[in-house]
Amino acid sequence: MAVKGSTKGMPILGYIACCLERDLNSSNVRPAVARYLTAGGRHVMTAPGYGNEQAIGQGIRDSGIPREEIWVTTALDPHGVPADNIREWAAAQIDSSLQRLNVDYADDIYLHWGVAVTRQNRPELANVTEEMNLELYRGLLDAQTAGKIRHIGVGLHTQRELEYLINSTGVMPEIMYAWITPFMPEKQIAYAMWARSQGMALFGWGPFNWQRLDEPAELEAHRSITNELADKYNTTPLRIILRWYLDLGIAMATSMLKPSWLEEDLNCLRTPLTAEDRARLESVKWGCHKTDQIQPLPGCMDA
């Protein structure tokens, strides 16, 4: 997948060591990463808050795959950010991540948690202001200049917040991480497409988070469609959603702890959905207010 400024491109289907306890456990993560890489996968994603960066690095070494062939992603998390000397604090956080991963550079580090989303969904981060967030972004730019990061991403930022970062620094992030599924409100999809129109590559996450919604009728409609298509393509409902991402050119990652999951996830690259089947997946949409049960959507918050 093309990323601005990248010669090797970001692999479109990756492994993420998040977010259930089994997926965070380092004793599970290390062998899973090695299996994923030796099977042909090349994109490994984590974050400091997941507590398994060291296991990720160990899995990379265990695989024997050359570092330059692997796309390594982690995050700059605002938890604990001080009111002053923010860029220096960010530099220390980035150095710590690289040390735990045992790599000289990250292919991508993304700035996690925009201000509007955290104020609604992460009260422990209510002290983080837009100016502090801007300094964190500048800290990422410093690390990129120093050669410690190849590309910069953002996650859970509204369009207005992104425009503030871009206008204040003159630098657009190269990748946007967003919760995207076929069932998303149109405003969230439009927000993601706006980011793409600005030149950002899209990375989607949470393909099955919609199952946490307390909306029995809509859940049944979603399950009915994905199950029917899974039967048609002789696969699982999750891989139908994965294929939807890939057909639209949206990169994403899943947890591939079991060898059978790994093989099935990688095999979903082989069979595209028809246009009619993609339309069926997109035929049942949530309202913005319903997604707040799980997490506020930046696209809806700009409305």
XYZ file of C-alpha atoms in Angstrom:
303
model
C 0.000 0.000 0.000
C 1.450 3.342 -1.036
C 2.407 5.741 1.743
C 3.696 9.197 0.939
C 7.488 9.209 1.098
C 7.798 5.415 1.375
C 9.762 3.324 -1.096
C 8.683 -0.077 0.234
C 5.023 0.690 1.003
C 2.946 -0.326 4.016
C 1.718 -3.954 3.948
C -2.055 -3.846 3.729
C -2.776 -6.663 6.207
C -0.929 -6.662 9.516
C -0.732 -8.279 12.929
C -1.780 -6.215 15.966
C -1.004 -7.207 19.556
C -4.190 -5.740 21.026
C -6.695 -5.570 22.744
C -7.987 -8.624 24.626
C -5.975 -10.074 27.494
C -4.913 -13.076 25.409
C -3.661 -10.732 22.669
C -1.736 -8.523 25.090
C 0.013 -11.379 26.875
C 3.689 -11.326 25.908
C 3.997 -15.113 26.105
C 1.363 -15.336 23.351
C 2.549 -12.370 21.330
C 6.182 -13.412 20.818
C 5.463 -16.720 19.004
C 2.481 -15.214 17.164
C 4.661 -12.470 15.677
C 7.280 -15.001 14.584
C 4.612 -17.221 12.967
C 3.023 -14.280 11.191
C 6.340 -13.112 9.746
C 7.558 -16.540 8.667
C 4.187 -17.133 6.959
C 4.739 -14.050 4.822
C 3.179 -11.213 6.837
C 5.231 -8.037 7.077
C 3.348 -5.460 9.197
C 3.487 -5.627 13.000
C 1.573 -3.107 15.112
C 1.568 -2.366 18.829
C 1.557 0.556 21.282
C 3.279 1.285 24.611
C -0.008 0.902 26.472
C -0.350 -2.687 25.286
C 2.710 -3.644 27.325
C 4.176 -5.989 24.729
C 6.634 -3.960 22.654
C 9.499 -6.078 23.983
C 7.714 -9.298 22.990
C 7.090 -7.842 19.534
C 10.808 -7.167 19.144
C 11.653 -10.671 20.322
C 9.197 -12.173 17.843
C 10.767 -10.170 15.027
C 14.209 -11.512 15.932
C 12.900 -15.069 16.328
C 11.462 -14.974 12.808
C 14.825 -14.378 11.169
C 13.201 -11.986 8.693
C 15.469 -8.995 7.929
C 14.338 -5.844 9.724
C 14.195 -3.821 6.522
C 11.480 -6.127 5.155
C 9.150 -5.506 8.118
C 6.887 -2.514 8.735
C 6.885 -1.799 12.475
C 4.219 0.493 13.945
C 3.853 1.769 17.488
C 2.263 4.827 19.097
C 3.024 7.968 21.045
C 0.549 7.828 23.912
C -0.315 11.057 25.805
C -0.780 9.293 29.149
C 1.551 11.002 31.609
C 2.418 13.943 29.374
C 3.666 16.927 31.453
C 2.533 20.512 31.024
C 6.052 21.661 30.060
C 8.968 20.306 28.003
C 6.547 18.185 26.023
C 8.798 17.660 23.011
C 11.585 16.398 25.244
C 9.118 14.088 26.992
C 7.921 12.807 23.608
C 11.520 12.145 22.549
C 12.081 10.050 25.669
C 8.873 8.072 25.061
C 9.862 7.353 21.470
C 13.369 6.278 22.505
C 11.880 3.939 25.115
C 9.597 2.324 22.527
C 12.481 1.772 20.115
C 14.575 0.302 22.904
C 11.814 -2.119 23.926
C 11.267 -3.106 20.302
C 15.038 -3.410 19.847
C 14.958 -1.515 16.549
C 16.837 1.558 15.359
C 13.749 3.127 13.839
C 9.990 2.646 13.536
C 8.385 2.680 10.129
C 5.468 4.539 11.657
C 4.598 6.048 15.019
C 1.133 7.497 15.337
C -0.138 10.120 17.766
C -2.825 8.355 19.757
C -5.942 10.075 21.138
C -7.101 13.464 19.895
C -8.332 16.037 22.385
C -12.077 15.901 21.640
C -12.286 12.110 21.875
C -10.300 11.946 25.115
C -12.479 14.561 26.791
C -15.533 12.451 26.058
C -14.079 8.971 26.469
C -10.810 9.177 28.451
C -11.289 11.351 31.554
C -7.744 10.576 32.716
C -6.516 12.591 29.705
C -8.814 15.581 30.232
C -5.802 17.774 31.054
C -4.351 17.418 27.537
C -5.017 20.608 25.556
C -4.806 21.179 21.813
C -1.564 23.090 22.374
C -0.101 20.142 24.290
C -1.250 17.793 21.538
C 0.478 20.030 18.992
C 3.728 19.784 20.952
C 3.420 15.992 20.932
C 3.009 16.129 17.162
C 6.076 18.323 16.913
C 7.898 15.739 19.006
C 7.079 13.152 16.350
C 8.391 15.498 13.667
C 11.613 15.932 15.656
C 12.040 12.158 15.788
C 11.351 11.876 12.069
C 14.039 14.466 11.351
C 16.419 12.481 13.566
C 15.752 9.320 11.540
C 13.967 7.481 14.350
C 10.606 7.443 12.544
C 10.058 6.982 8.829
C 6.396 8.030 8.798
C 3.962 9.826 11.109
C 0.382 8.810 11.767
C -2.542 10.106 13.799
C -5.388 8.289 15.500
C -8.730 9.454 16.913
C -8.331 13.096 15.884
C -11.211 15.110 14.458
C -10.848 16.835 11.107
C -10.572 20.203 12.837
C -7.817 18.890 15.113
C -5.948 17.473 12.139
C -6.232 20.754 10.281
C -4.863 22.548 13.349
C -1.821 20.240 13.442
C -1.247 20.596 9.705
C -1.703 24.367 9.609
C 0.507 24.880 12.670
C 3.420 22.802 11.383
C 3.023 22.736 7.622
C 3.361 18.949 7.788
C 0.561 16.513 7.026
C 0.572 13.091 8.676
C 1.104 10.299 6.193
C -1.259 7.766 7.781
C -4.592 8.100 9.560
C -5.790 5.383 11.942
C -9.570 5.288 12.168
C -12.335 3.001 13.342
C -13.975 2.040 10.056
C -16.395 -0.758 9.207
C -18.996 -1.222 6.445
C -21.672 -0.278 8.991
C -20.173 3.061 10.052
C -22.218 6.275 9.933
C -21.780 8.093 6.640
C -20.144 11.010 8.466
C -17.341 8.779 9.727
C -16.802 7.278 6.280
C -16.764 10.781 4.760
C -14.198 11.852 7.361
C -11.938 8.941 6.408
C -12.330 9.698 2.715
C -11.449 13.341 3.403
C -8.187 12.176 4.992
C -7.454 10.040 1.948
C -8.184 12.988 -0.358
C -5.526 14.954 1.541
C -2.936 12.285 0.759
C -3.099 10.211 3.950
C -3.088 6.425 3.738
C -5.939 4.846 5.717
C -5.494 2.226 8.395
C -8.720 0.764 9.770
C -9.239 -1.046 13.057
C -12.040 -2.642 15.066
C -13.648 -4.744 12.286
C -15.976 -6.510 14.728
C -16.352 -3.861 17.445
C -19.911 -3.327 16.223
C -20.852 -6.548 18.021
C -20.564 -4.628 21.303
C -23.513 -2.394 20.375
C -26.655 -2.783 22.455
C -28.906 -2.742 19.392
C -30.375 -6.252 18.920
C -32.197 -5.563 15.635
C -29.222 -3.954 13.917
C -26.829 -6.561 15.267
C -29.000 -9.320 13.849
C -29.061 -7.570 10.464
C -25.265 -7.221 10.453
C -24.746 -10.839 11.479
C -27.202 -12.112 8.904
C -25.408 -10.322 6.074
C -21.878 -11.260 7.118
C -22.854 -14.878 7.812
C -24.562 -15.216 4.443
C -21.533 -13.813 2.619
C -19.180 -15.981 4.669
C -21.094 -19.045 3.479
C -20.966 -17.830 -0.108
C -17.188 -17.315 -0.035
C -16.492 -20.346 2.174
C -14.814 -18.253 4.850
C -15.637 -16.594 8.185
C -17.591 -13.382 8.849
C -14.415 -11.674 10.075
C -12.611 -12.414 6.814
C -15.541 -10.958 4.880
C -15.017 -7.694 6.759
C -11.245 -7.914 6.197
C -11.824 -8.371 2.488
C -14.056 -5.277 2.471
C -11.170 -3.236 3.898
C -8.689 -4.586 1.394
C -10.981 -4.086 -1.608
C -11.278 -0.412 -0.670
C -7.521 -0.047 -0.242
C -7.714 0.392 3.533
C -4.902 -1.272 5.468
C -5.800 -3.062 8.682
C -4.507 -5.530 11.256
C -5.931 -8.450 13.187
C -4.757 -10.653 16.026
C -3.509 -13.932 14.568
C -2.645 -15.995 17.628
C -3.639 -19.382 16.234
C -1.900 -20.789 13.141
C -5.310 -21.462 11.568
C -6.317 -17.803 12.039
C -3.069 -16.677 10.482
C -3.541 -18.822 7.394
C -7.171 -17.764 6.948
C -6.410 -14.067 7.412
C -3.591 -14.119 4.882
C -5.692 -16.196 2.468
C -8.451 -13.577 2.465
C -6.145 -11.542 0.228
C -6.959 -13.900 -2.646
C -10.689 -13.438 -3.255
C -12.207 -9.964 -3.740
C -15.863 -9.296 -3.009
C -18.209 -8.420 -5.837
C -19.545 -4.868 -6.003
C -22.996 -6.206 -5.144
C -21.716 -7.939 -2.022
C -19.862 -4.823 -0.891
C -23.102 -2.882 -1.303
C -24.938 -5.447 0.846
C -22.357 -5.071 3.606
C -22.833 -1.312 3.531
C -26.638 -1.433 3.431
C -27.236 -1.217 7.212
C -25.767 1.901 8.823
C -25.520 3.061 12.432
C -26.385 6.531 13.613
C -23.590 8.577 15.177
C -25.271 8.505 18.592
C -25.168 4.707 18.693
C -21.404 4.412 18.297
C -20.930 6.461 21.474
C -21.835 3.245 23.321
C -18.354 2.022 22.367
C -16.286 5.059 21.407
C -16.967 8.542 20.009
C -16.235 8.857 16.299
C -14.116 11.836 15.191
C -16.127 12.112 11.979
C -19.343 12.483 13.954
C -17.818 14.938 16.421
C -17.002 17.366 13.626
C -20.638 17.434 12.602
